[in-house]
Coordinates of C-alpha atoms in Angstrom, one line a residue:
M23 CA 183.6 132.3 -11.2
S24 CA 180.1 133.4 -12.1
R25 CA 178.0 135.2 -9.5
S26 CA 175.6 132.3 -9.2
T27 CA 178.3 129.9 -8.3
R28 CA 178.1 130.4 -4.6
A29 CA 180.0 129.2 -1.6
R30 CA 179.1 125.6 -1.7
G31 CA 180.8 125.2 -5.0
I32 CA 182.0 122.1 -6.7
A33 CA 184.2 120.9 -3.7
A34 CA 181.3 120.9 -1.3
S35 CA 179.0 119.3 -3.9
L36 CA 181.4 116.5 -4.7
T37 CA 182.1 116.0 -1.0
A38 CA 178.4 115.4 -0.5
L39 CA 178.4 112.9 -3.3
A40 CA 181.4 111.2 -1.8
V41 CA 179.6 110.9 1.5
V42 CA 176.9 108.9 -0.2
G43 CA 179.3 106.7 -2.1
A44 CA 178.8 102.9 -1.9
A45 CA 176.8 103.2 1.3
A46 CA 173.8 105.1 0.0
L47 CA 174.0 104.6 -3.8
S48 CA 175.0 100.9 -3.8
A49 CA 172.5 100.4 -6.6
A50 CA 174.6 102.6 -8.9
P51 CA 176.4 100.8 -11.7
A52 CA 180.1 100.5 -11.4
A53 CA 182.1 102.8 -13.7
A54 CA 183.6 100.9 -16.6
S55 CA 185.4 104.0 -17.8
P56 CA 186.7 107.2 -16.2
G57 CA 183.9 109.0 -14.3
G58 CA 180.7 107.4 -13.2
A59 CA 177.5 106.3 -14.9
P60 CA 174.4 108.1 -13.5
A61 CA 172.6 106.1 -11.0
A62 CA 169.1 105.0 -11.6
A63 CA 166.6 106.6 -9.2
S64 CA 166.2 103.4 -7.2
V65 CA 167.1 105.1 -3.9
A66 CA 165.9 108.3 -2.3
V67 CA 168.0 111.3 -3.2
Q68 CA 168.0 114.9 -1.9
E69 CA 167.2 117.7 -4.3
P70 CA 170.4 119.7 -4.9
P71 CA 170.3 123.0 -2.9
L72 CA 169.7 126.2 -4.8
A73 CA 172.3 129.0 -4.9
D74 CA 171.7 131.9 -2.5
R75 CA 171.5 134.4 -5.4
A76 CA 170.9 134.7 -9.1
D77 CA 172.4 137.1 -11.5
F78 CA 169.7 139.1 -13.4
I79 CA 166.0 139.7 -13.5
F80 CA 163.8 141.9 -15.8
F81 CA 160.6 142.5 -13.9
P82 CA 157.3 144.0 -15.1
M83 CA 156.2 147.5 -14.2
T84 CA 152.9 146.1 -13.0
V85 CA 154.5 145.5 -9.6
F86 CA 153.9 149.1 -8.9
V87 CA 150.2 149.1 -9.8
D88 CA 148.9 145.6 -9.0
P89 CA 149.1 144.4 -5.4
V90 CA 148.9 140.7 -6.5
V91 CA 151.9 141.1 -8.8
K92 CA 153.8 143.1 -6.2
E93 CA 153.2 140.4 -3.6
A94 CA 154.4 137.7 -6.0
Y95 CA 157.6 139.6 -7.0
Y96 CA 158.7 141.4 -3.9
D97 CA 160.5 138.6 -2.0
Y98 CA 161.5 137.0 -5.3
L99 CA 163.4 140.1 -6.3
K100 CA 165.6 139.9 -3.2
G101 CA 167.5 136.9 -4.6
F102 CA 168.8 138.8 -7.7
D103 CA 171.9 141.0 -8.1
V104 CA 170.9 143.1 -11.1
C105 CA 167.2 144.1 -11.1
L106 CA 166.0 145.8 -14.2
S107 CA 162.7 147.1 -15.4
N108 CA 161.3 149.3 -18.1
G109 CA 159.4 152.5 -17.1
Y110 CA 159.5 155.5 -14.8
A111 CA 158.0 154.1 -11.6
V112 CA 160.5 153.3 -8.9
W113 CA 160.6 151.5 -5.5
E114 CA 160.7 154.0 -2.6
G115 CA 161.2 154.2 1.1
E116 CA 161.5 151.2 3.3
E117 CA 160.7 148.9 0.4
L118 CA 163.7 150.2 -1.7
D119 CA 165.9 150.0 1.4
E120 CA 164.9 146.4 2.0
L121 CA 165.4 145.3 -1.6
Q122 CA 168.8 147.0 -1.9
A123 CA 169.9 145.6 1.4
A124 CA 169.1 142.2 0.1
G125 CA 171.5 142.8 -2.8
C126 CA 169.4 144.3 -5.7
E127 CA 170.8 147.0 -8.0
F128 CA 168.0 149.1 -9.5
F129 CA 168.1 151.5 -12.5
I130 CA 166.1 154.5 -13.5
Y131 CA 164.8 154.3 -17.1
R132 CA 165.7 156.6 -19.9
W133 CA 165.2 156.2 -23.7
F134 CA 168.7 157.0 -25.0
N135 CA 167.6 158.5 -28.3
G136 CA 164.8 160.9 -27.2
Y137 CA 161.2 161.1 -26.0
Y138 CA 157.8 160.6 -27.4
E139 CA 155.6 163.5 -28.2
S140 CA 153.0 162.0 -25.8
E141 CA 155.4 162.2 -22.9
L142 CA 154.9 166.0 -22.9
D143 CA 151.1 165.7 -22.3
P144 CA 150.3 166.2 -18.6
D145 CA 146.9 164.5 -19.2
N146 CA 148.5 161.3 -20.6
I147 CA 147.1 158.4 -18.5
Y148 CA 150.6 157.0 -18.0
Y149 CA 153.2 159.7 -18.5
G150 CA 151.1 162.2 -16.5
Q151 CA 152.0 160.2 -13.4
F152 CA 155.6 161.3 -13.6
P153 CA 155.8 165.1 -13.6
H154 CA 159.5 165.1 -12.7
V155 CA 160.3 163.3 -15.9
Q156 CA 157.9 165.5 -18.0
A157 CA 159.7 168.5 -16.6
I158 CA 162.9 167.3 -18.1
F159 CA 161.4 166.8 -21.5
H160 CA 159.6 170.2 -21.4
E161 CA 163.0 171.9 -20.6
I162 CA 164.6 170.1 -23.5
N163 CA 161.6 170.9 -25.8
A164 CA 162.1 174.6 -24.9
H165 CA 165.6 174.4 -26.4
P166 CA 165.1 173.5 -30.1
E167 CA 168.8 173.6 -30.7
W168 CA 169.1 170.5 -28.4
L169 CA 166.9 168.4 -30.8
L170 CA 167.5 166.9 -34.2
N171 CA 163.9 167.4 -35.2
P172 CA 162.4 170.3 -33.1
G173 CA 158.7 170.8 -33.8
D174 CA 158.6 167.8 -36.1
P175 CA 158.1 164.5 -34.2
Q176 CA 158.9 161.5 -36.3
S177 CA 158.6 157.7 -36.0
G178 CA 160.3 154.7 -37.4
S179 CA 162.6 151.8 -36.5
G180 CA 162.7 151.8 -32.7
A181 CA 160.4 154.8 -32.3
V182 CA 157.0 153.2 -32.6
Y183 CA 155.3 156.6 -32.1
P184 CA 156.2 160.2 -33.1
A185 CA 159.2 161.3 -31.1
Y186 CA 161.8 164.0 -30.6
F187 CA 165.5 163.0 -30.9
Y188 CA 168.4 164.4 -28.9
D189 CA 171.4 166.1 -30.5
Y190 CA 174.4 164.7 -28.7
M191 CA 176.7 167.1 -30.5
N192 CA 175.3 170.0 -28.5
P193 CA 177.5 170.4 -25.3
E194 CA 174.7 172.4 -23.4
F195 CA 172.3 169.5 -23.9
R196 CA 174.8 166.9 -22.8
E197 CA 175.5 168.9 -19.6
F198 CA 171.8 169.3 -18.9
F199 CA 171.1 165.6 -19.5
V200 CA 174.0 164.4 -17.4
D201 CA 172.9 166.7 -14.5
A202 CA 169.3 165.5 -14.8
I203 CA 170.3 161.9 -14.6
V204 CA 172.6 162.5 -11.6
D205 CA 169.8 164.5 -9.8
R206 CA 167.3 161.8 -10.4
L207 CA 169.7 159.1 -9.0
D208 CA 170.3 161.3 -6.0
E209 CA 166.5 161.7 -5.4
S210 CA 165.5 158.1 -6.1
G211 CA 168.4 156.3 -4.3
Y212 CA 168.7 154.0 -7.4
N213 CA 172.0 152.5 -8.3
G214 CA 172.2 153.5 -12.0
V215 CA 170.5 154.4 -15.2
F216 CA 169.2 152.0 -17.9
F217 CA 169.4 153.4 -21.5
D218 CA 166.9 151.7 -23.8
Y219 CA 168.1 151.2 -27.3
I220 CA 171.5 152.7 -26.6
G221 CA 173.3 154.3 -29.6
G222 CA 171.9 155.0 -33.1
W223 CA 171.1 151.5 -34.3
A224 CA 167.3 152.0 -33.6
L225 CA 166.9 155.5 -34.9
P226 CA 164.5 156.2 -37.8
P227 CA 166.5 156.2 -41.1
Q228 CA 165.5 159.8 -41.9
I229 CA 166.9 160.9 -38.6
I230 CA 170.2 159.2 -39.3
E231 CA 170.2 160.7 -42.8
H232 CA 169.7 164.2 -41.2
W233 CA 172.5 163.6 -38.7
N234 CA 174.9 162.6 -41.5
T235 CA 174.0 165.8 -43.4
I236 CA 174.6 168.2 -40.5
Y237 CA 177.5 166.3 -38.9
P238 CA 179.4 164.6 -41.8
D239 CA 182.6 164.1 -39.8
T240 CA 181.1 162.6 -36.6
S241 CA 178.8 159.6 -36.5
Y242 CA 175.9 159.5 -34.1
D243 CA 177.5 156.7 -32.2
E244 CA 180.8 158.6 -31.8
A245 CA 178.8 161.5 -30.3
A246 CA 176.9 159.0 -28.1
E247 CA 180.2 157.6 -26.8
G248 CA 181.3 161.1 -25.9
F249 CA 178.2 161.7 -23.9
L250 CA 178.6 158.4 -22.1
A251 CA 182.2 159.3 -21.2
E252 CA 180.9 162.6 -19.6
L253 CA 178.1 160.7 -17.8
R254 CA 180.6 158.1 -16.4
A255 CA 182.8 160.9 -15.1
A256 CA 179.8 162.4 -13.3
L257 CA 178.5 159.2 -11.9
G258 CA 181.9 157.8 -10.7
E259 CA 182.6 154.1 -10.4
D260 CA 180.0 153.3 -7.8
R261 CA 177.0 154.0 -10.0
R262 CA 176.1 151.8 -13.0
I263 CA 175.2 152.4 -16.6
F264 CA 173.1 149.7 -18.3
G265 CA 172.8 149.7 -22.1
N266 CA 170.4 147.9 -24.4
Q267 CA 172.1 146.1 -27.3
A268 CA 175.2 148.3 -27.4
Y269 CA 177.0 145.3 -29.1
R270 CA 175.2 146.4 -32.3
L271 CA 177.2 149.6 -32.5
P272 CA 180.4 149.8 -34.7
N273 CA 182.2 151.5 -31.8
A274 CA 180.9 149.0 -29.2
H275 CA 184.3 148.5 -27.7
D276 CA 184.6 152.3 -27.0
I277 CA 181.1 152.3 -25.5
Y278 CA 182.0 149.4 -23.3
Q279 CA 184.7 151.5 -21.6
H280 CA 181.9 153.6 -20.0
I281 CA 179.0 151.2 -19.3
D282 CA 178.7 148.3 -17.0
Y283 CA 176.0 146.0 -18.5
D284 CA 174.6 145.1 -21.9
V285 CA 171.7 142.9 -22.9
T286 CA 170.0 141.1 -25.8
E287 CA 166.3 140.8 -26.3
S288 CA 164.2 137.9 -27.8
Y289 CA 167.1 135.7 -28.9
G290 CA 165.8 132.6 -27.2
T291 CA 162.0 133.0 -26.8
T292 CA 159.7 136.0 -27.3
F293 CA 156.1 137.1 -27.2
I294 CA 155.9 138.0 -30.9
W295 CA 156.2 135.7 -34.0
G296 CA 154.6 132.7 -32.2
A297 CA 151.7 130.6 -33.4
E298 CA 148.2 132.1 -32.9
T299 CA 144.7 130.7 -32.8
D300 CA 141.2 131.3 -31.4
I301 CA 140.3 129.2 -28.4
Y302 CA 137.7 129.3 -25.6
V303 CA 139.5 130.6 -22.5
E304 CA 138.1 130.0 -19.0
G305 CA 136.4 133.2 -17.8
A306 CA 137.0 135.1 -21.0
G307 CA 135.2 133.2 -23.8
M308 CA 136.5 132.9 -27.3
T309 CA 139.9 134.6 -27.4
H310 CA 142.6 135.1 -29.9
I311 CA 145.8 133.9 -28.3
F312 CA 149.5 133.8 -29.1
E313 CA 152.0 131.1 -28.0
T314 CA 155.6 131.8 -27.1
F315 CA 158.0 131.9 -30.0
F316 CA 160.9 129.4 -29.7
R317 CA 164.0 130.3 -31.7
P318 CA 165.6 127.1 -33.0
W319 CA 169.3 126.4 -32.5
D320 CA 170.1 126.1 -36.2
G321 CA 169.8 128.3 -39.3
E322 CA 170.6 131.8 -40.2
A323 CA 167.9 133.1 -37.9
G324 CA 168.7 130.4 -35.3
Y325 CA 170.0 131.1 -31.8
R326 CA 173.5 129.9 -32.4
S327 CA 173.9 132.4 -35.3
Y328 CA 172.3 135.2 -33.5
I329 CA 174.2 134.9 -30.2
E330 CA 177.6 134.6 -31.7
W331 CA 177.5 138.3 -32.7
P332 CA 177.1 139.8 -29.1
R333 CA 179.3 137.0 -27.7
S334 CA 182.2 137.9 -30.0
V335 CA 181.8 141.7 -29.4
T336 CA 181.6 141.4 -25.6
A337 CA 184.4 138.9 -25.3
G338 CA 187.2 140.4 -23.2
Q339 CA 185.4 143.6 -22.6
P340 CA 184.8 145.2 -19.2
V341 CA 181.0 144.7 -19.4
E342 CA 178.6 142.1 -18.0
F343 CA 176.2 140.7 -20.5
F344 CA 172.7 139.3 -20.0
E345 CA 169.8 138.0 -22.1
I346 CA 166.2 139.0 -21.9
N347 CA 163.7 136.5 -23.3
Y348 CA 159.9 136.9 -23.3
L349 CA 156.9 134.6 -22.6
Q350 CA 153.3 134.2 -23.6
A351 CA 151.0 132.1 -21.4
R352 CA 150.7 128.5 -22.2
Y353 CA 147.1 127.4 -22.5
E354 CA 146.1 124.0 -21.1
P355 CA 142.7 122.3 -21.4
T356 CA 140.7 122.3 -18.2
G357 CA 138.7 119.2 -19.1
A358 CA 135.5 121.2 -19.4
T359 CA 133.8 122.1 -22.6
A360 CA 131.7 125.0 -23.8
V361 CA 129.2 125.5 -26.7
V362 CA 130.0 128.1 -29.3
D363 CA 127.7 128.6 -32.2
G364 CA 126.2 125.2 -31.5
V365 CA 129.6 123.5 -31.5
E366 CA 131.1 122.0 -28.4
V367 CA 134.7 123.2 -27.8
P368 CA 137.3 122.5 -25.1
V369 CA 137.9 125.1 -22.5
F370 CA 141.5 126.3 -21.9
A371 CA 143.1 128.1 -19.0
P372 CA 146.4 130.2 -19.1
T373 CA 149.3 128.6 -17.3
K374 CA 153.0 129.4 -16.9
D375 CA 155.0 128.4 -20.0
R376 CA 157.7 126.7 -17.9
H377 CA 158.8 124.7 -21.0
A378 CA 159.8 128.1 -22.6
V379 CA 161.5 129.2 -19.4
Y380 CA 163.8 126.2 -19.4
Y381 CA 164.5 126.3 -23.1
G382 CA 165.7 129.9 -22.9
Y383 CA 167.7 129.2 -19.7
A384 CA 169.4 126.2 -21.3
L385 CA 170.3 128.1 -24.4
S386 CA 171.9 130.9 -22.5
S387 CA 173.7 128.6 -20.1
I388 CA 175.2 126.7 -23.0
M389 CA 176.7 130.0 -24.0
G390 CA 177.7 131.1 -20.5
I391 CA 175.2 134.0 -20.3
A392 CA 172.8 134.8 -17.5
P393 CA 169.2 135.0 -18.8
F394 CA 165.8 135.9 -17.6
A395 CA 162.4 135.1 -19.3
S396 CA 160.3 138.2 -18.8
D397 CA 156.5 137.8 -18.2
W398 CA 155.6 141.3 -19.3
Y399 CA 153.0 139.8 -21.6
S400 CA 152.0 137.0 -19.2
V401 CA 152.3 138.5 -15.8
V402 CA 153.5 136.4 -12.8
S403 CA 154.2 133.4 -15.1
G404 CA 158.0 134.0 -15.3
L405 CA 158.9 133.3 -11.7
D406 CA 161.0 130.2 -11.5
D407 CA 163.7 128.7 -9.3
V408 CA 165.8 127.7 -12.3
Y409 CA 167.6 131.0 -12.2
F410 CA 169.1 129.9 -8.8
T411 CA 170.5 126.7 -10.2
D412 CA 174.2 126.3 -9.3
L413 CA 175.7 124.6 -12.3
G414 CA 179.2 125.7 -11.3
E415 CA 181.8 126.5 -13.9
P416 CA 182.0 124.8 -17.4
V417 CA 184.3 121.8 -17.4
E418 CA 185.0 122.0 -21.1
E419 CA 185.9 125.0 -23.3
S420 CA 182.7 124.8 -25.3
Y421 CA 179.5 123.0 -25.9
R422 CA 179.0 119.7 -27.9
E423 CA 176.8 119.7 -31.0
L424 CA 175.4 116.2 -31.6
D425 CA 173.0 115.2 -34.4
D426 CA 169.8 116.1 -32.6
Q427 CA 170.9 118.0 -29.4
V428 CA 173.4 120.4 -27.9
I429 CA 174.9 119.7 -24.5
R430 CA 177.3 121.4 -22.2
Y431 CA 178.8 120.0 -19.0
F432 CA 179.5 122.0 -15.8
E433 CA 181.0 121.1 -12.5
N434 CA 177.6 120.4 -10.9
G435 CA 175.5 119.2 -13.8
F436 CA 174.8 119.7 -17.5
V437 CA 172.3 121.4 -19.8
V438 CA 170.9 120.1 -23.0
V439 CA 168.7 121.6 -25.8
S440 CA 167.1 119.8 -28.7
R441 CA 167.9 120.9 -32.2
G442 CA 164.4 120.1 -33.4
T443 CA 160.9 119.5 -32.1
D444 CA 161.1 115.7 -31.9
G445 CA 162.0 113.9 -28.7
I446 CA 165.7 113.2 -28.0
V447 CA 167.6 110.5 -26.1
V448 CA 170.4 112.0 -24.0
E449 CA 173.3 109.7 -23.4
P450 CA 175.4 111.5 -20.7
D451 CA 179.2 111.3 -21.0
T452 CA 180.0 109.2 -17.9
S453 CA 183.5 110.6 -17.8
M454 CA 182.0 114.0 -16.9
I455 CA 179.8 112.7 -14.1
P456 CA 181.1 112.2 -10.5
A457 CA 181.2 108.6 -9.4
G458 CA 178.0 107.5 -7.6
A459 CA 176.0 110.6 -8.7
T460 CA 172.3 110.4 -9.3
L461 CA 170.9 112.7 -12.0
W462 CA 168.4 115.2 -10.8
D463 CA 165.9 116.6 -13.4
S464 CA 165.4 120.2 -12.4
Y465 CA 162.4 120.6 -14.8
A466 CA 160.6 117.7 -13.1
S467 CA 161.9 118.5 -9.6
A468 CA 162.6 114.8 -9.2
P469 CA 165.4 112.3 -9.9
A470 CA 165.8 111.8 -13.7
Q471 CA 164.2 108.8 -15.2
V472 CA 167.3 107.0 -16.2
E473 CA 167.0 104.0 -18.6
A474 CA 168.8 100.8 -18.1
D475 CA 171.6 101.9 -20.5
G476 CA 172.1 105.1 -18.6
S477 CA 170.2 107.4 -21.1
V478 CA 167.5 109.9 -20.4
V479 CA 164.5 110.3 -22.8
I480 CA 163.1 113.8 -23.3
G481 CA 159.8 113.5 -25.2
P482 CA 158.4 116.0 -27.7
E483 CA 156.5 118.9 -26.1
I484 CA 153.1 119.4 -27.7
Y485 CA 151.1 122.6 -26.9
E486 CA 147.5 121.5 -27.0
A487 CA 146.0 124.9 -27.9
T488 CA 147.6 124.7 -31.4
G489 CA 148.9 121.2 -31.6
N490 CA 152.4 122.6 -32.3
A491 CA 155.6 121.0 -30.9
Y492 CA 158.5 123.1 -29.8
P493 CA 162.2 122.4 -29.0
S494 CA 163.2 121.4 -25.4
G495 CA 165.7 122.6 -22.9
R496 CA 166.6 120.7 -19.7
V497 CA 168.9 121.1 -16.7
F498 CA 170.3 118.0 -14.9
L499 CA 172.2 118.2 -11.7
Y500 CA 174.4 115.7 -9.8
A501 CA 172.4 114.9 -6.7
Q502 CA 173.3 113.3 -3.4
G503 CA 171.5 110.6 -1.7
P504 CA 170.2 110.7 1.9
A505 CA 172.8 111.5 4.5
P506 CA 174.5 108.3 5.6
A507 CA 173.4 106.7 8.8
C508 CA 176.4 106.7 11.1
D509 CA 176.8 103.3 12.8
V510 CA 179.2 105.0 15.3
T511 CA 179.5 108.7 16.0
L512 CA 182.5 110.0 18.0
T513 CA 182.7 113.4 19.5
G514 CA 185.1 114.8 22.1
T515 CA 188.4 113.2 22.9
H516 CA 189.4 109.6 21.9
T517 CA 192.7 108.5 23.4
G518 CA 194.7 106.0 21.4
G519 CA 194.4 104.7 17.9
L520 CA 191.1 104.2 16.2
V521 CA 190.3 101.2 13.9
V522 CA 187.2 101.4 11.7
S523 CA 186.5 97.8 10.8
E524 CA 182.9 97.9 9.5
G525 CA 179.9 100.2 8.8
I526 CA 180.2 103.9 8.8
T527 CA 182.0 105.7 11.6
C528 CA 181.6 109.5 11.9
L529 CA 184.0 111.9 13.7
D530 CA 182.1 115.1 14.5
G531 CA 184.4 117.6 16.2
A532 CA 186.3 114.7 17.7
A533 CA 190.0 114.8 18.8
V534 CA 191.6 111.4 18.2
K535 CA 195.0 111.2 20.0
G536 CA 196.4 108.4 17.8
G537 CA 196.1 107.2 14.2
V538 CA 192.9 106.3 12.4
T539 CA 192.8 103.1 10.3
V540 CA 189.9 102.3 8.0
E541 CA 189.7 98.6 7.0
A542 CA 188.3 97.0 3.9
G543 CA 184.5 97.6 3.4
A544 CA 184.2 100.2 6.1
S545 CA 183.6 104.0 5.7
L546 CA 184.8 107.1 7.5
V547 CA 183.1 110.5 7.7
A548 CA 185.3 113.1 9.6
T549 CA 184.2 116.7 10.0
A550 CA 186.0 119.4 11.9
S551 CA 188.1 117.0 13.9
T552 CA 191.7 116.4 14.7
I553 CA 193.7 113.2 14.2
R554 CA 197.1 112.9 15.9
G555 CA 198.7 109.9 14.2
G556 CA 197.8 109.9 10.6
L557 CA 195.0 108.4 8.5
T558 CA 195.4 105.1 6.7
A559 CA 192.7 103.3 4.6
S560 CA 193.0 100.2 2.4
G561 CA 190.0 98.8 0.5
A562 CA 187.5 101.1 2.3
A563 CA 184.0 101.6 1.0
S564 CA 184.3 105.4 1.1
L565 CA 186.1 108.2 2.8
T566 CA 185.0 111.8 3.4
V567 CA 187.2 114.1 5.5
T568 CA 186.3 117.8 5.7
G569 CA 187.9 120.6 7.7
T570 CA 190.0 118.3 9.8
E571 CA 193.6 118.6 11.0
I572 CA 195.7 115.4 10.4
K573 CA 199.2 115.1 11.8
G574 CA 201.2 112.1 10.6
G575 CA 200.3 111.9 6.9
V576 CA 197.6 110.2 4.9
K577 CA 197.7 107.0 2.9
I578 CA 194.5 105.9 1.1
T579 CA 194.5 103.0 -1.3
T580 CA 192.0 100.8 -3.3
T581 CA 188.9 102.5 -2.0
A582 CA 185.8 101.1 -3.8
G583 CA 183.7 104.2 -3.6
P584 CA 184.3 108.0 -3.5
V585 CA 187.1 109.6 -1.7
A586 CA 186.8 113.3 -0.7
L587 CA 189.4 115.3 1.2
T588 CA 188.3 119.0 1.4
G589 CA 189.6 121.9 3.4
N590 CA 191.9 119.9 5.6
T591 CA 195.3 120.7 7.1
I592 CA 197.6 117.7 6.7
T593 CA 201.1 117.5 8.1
G594 CA 203.1 114.6 6.6
A595 CA 203.3 112.8 3.3
T596 CA 200.0 112.1 1.5
R597 CA 199.6 109.0 -0.8
I598 CA 196.4 108.5 -2.8
S599 CA 196.5 105.4 -5.1
D600 CA 194.5 102.9 -6.9
N601 CA 191.1 104.2 -5.8
A602 CA 188.2 103.3 -8.1
G603 CA 185.3 105.5 -7.0
G604 CA 186.5 109.0 -7.8
V605 CA 188.8 111.2 -5.8
V606 CA 188.4 114.9 -4.9
L607 CA 191.3 116.7 -3.2
S608 CA 190.1 120.3 -2.7
G609 CA 191.3 123.2 -0.7
N610 CA 193.7 121.2 1.5
T611 CA 196.9 122.5 3.0
I612 CA 199.5 119.7 2.8
S613 CA 202.8 120.2 4.6
G614 CA 204.7 117.4 2.9
S615 CA 204.7 115.6 -0.4
L616 CA 201.7 114.5 -2.4
Q617 CA 201.7 111.3 -4.6
C618 CA 198.7 110.2 -6.7
S619 CA 198.8 107.2 -8.9
G620 CA 196.5 104.6 -10.4
N621 CA 193.2 106.4 -9.5
L622 CA 190.3 106.0 -11.8
P623 CA 189.4 108.7 -12.7
A624 CA 192.4 110.9 -11.9
P625 CA 191.9 113.1 -8.8
S626 CA 190.2 116.5 -9.2
D627 CA 190.7 119.7 -7.1
G628 CA 187.1 120.8 -7.9
G629 CA 188.4 124.3 -8.8
D630 CA 189.7 125.0 -5.3
A631 CA 193.5 124.5 -5.5
N632 CA 195.4 122.6 -2.8
R633 CA 198.5 124.2 -1.2
V634 CA 201.3 121.6 -1.2
T635 CA 204.6 122.6 0.4
G636 CA 206.4 119.5 -0.8
A637 CA 206.7 117.9 -4.2
A638 CA 203.5 116.7 -6.0
H639 CA 203.9 113.7 -8.2
G640 CA 202.0 111.4 -10.6
Q641 CA 198.3 112.2 -11.2
C642 CA 198.6 115.2 -8.9
G643 CA 201.8 116.5 -10.5
G644 CA 201.8 120.3 -10.9
W645 CA 199.5 120.9 -8.0

């Protein structure tokens, strides 16, 4: 189960849907095939709750220099498990303690291949702020035998400025570098180290050529793997090593035995390669701007082709894999105009490119990867609740490619991306959707606009600054309606049998000393109660029984709406048959036999297996 699939899980989600059932979603169309058609938003529904935590964030270093950015990010960071950045500044003191106590893992930054010449300059406006890091580089620089190009800084490939490159074949250097990392982790209190551009894939070609000349029998990446093995031994299992694009290395599987995390960059969206133009920006005048680049699904340079490489390399490996996307601002017209060189032009203002956030999130979710769209180039525009979406586990082995869209179904909803820039019509597979569910559009933060035929239209997305259209990504969840109004609520002890003949009867911590019978058209909601005489229902509207002890067995037949039995202890035979609104049997302990037949669709355990001491037959066979 993924980290972002939290305690409420599918069982609790479907239980909530079952509570609604025919009572609150009576306007929903009846299912003509297994599963349920999504209900039109004709009744009030509750927004699905967010997960308590999200997997991964790549936050900007401006949090350490800009109070506005820090205020925006500080509490937001507390919801993430793996908190990565790119630079030498670190959280300190009570702030670090509070963030780590909330669950964040933090990483000191090191470029794996070497250091820039400018990082030796104490007067450098940025690097001069970190004398402890410069001291490390000066010590290395004083040992020319530790470098591949001493006295001759070179650039190329991943080295955008002149740099010195480490010689990982030198044992003295490896020992020094390991010790320096361990010492810095001890000083900073951070959880691990992030190696940017891990391995030799981003080295300048002339450096690789030089390496191959002096070490013809050992590749750079083999030497790198040896260093990482030594570092892992020094760090132990409690500290983390985070690599950047180690999947590119020919010995990635060896590297993965020593590191904990790996990541892609710019596979979904990015700050470069996008459309550019000159517009009048509010408060700035005429400005040359860039829009976010959206990588399409198809083609040799498309997302599907790109992501299959790291997916195949990381499959089955002891490493957790993330995606970093990047954003530019989205420029929206303010309605005002300005005059430039005698010509009236519209005025634009930068806004958050939420369309790009959702596109990248949907792409990664389809592939089962946790992403984050970094706002390094559009600060404070990447914060979004979508990363706390609880989709649950996939319910199919893979995604579905349709003519104009790609869709993947999960326990709690589905994601979809368009394969082009035109609008699409999404026709949800009703067999995948819980009976009585209403679709919630996370992007709109509202119930989805469901057409009469059950489809959802996602229109083309036009960016007004350039007039360009970009592909779309959306997230739809299965939402519950308002909590049912209990016509009768019982607490405490009820002596004798109980007959529910109409409306909704709720048992809330009640002790019923007798059997409970639910008659045709009535509903029962039982929570944390006890029933001493069994539960029988025939033709009921809906049944939801959670955390309840039932002695005397259970027999539920021909229920019109949802049936949900979750987390109960049942003593006696259990019979579930001919129910038409969907059945969830999840996390129950049944001391007796279990028989399921004629239910449409077949009962589900929601990923939380039942414990059945007797035989399980029919649709529940094998449980």
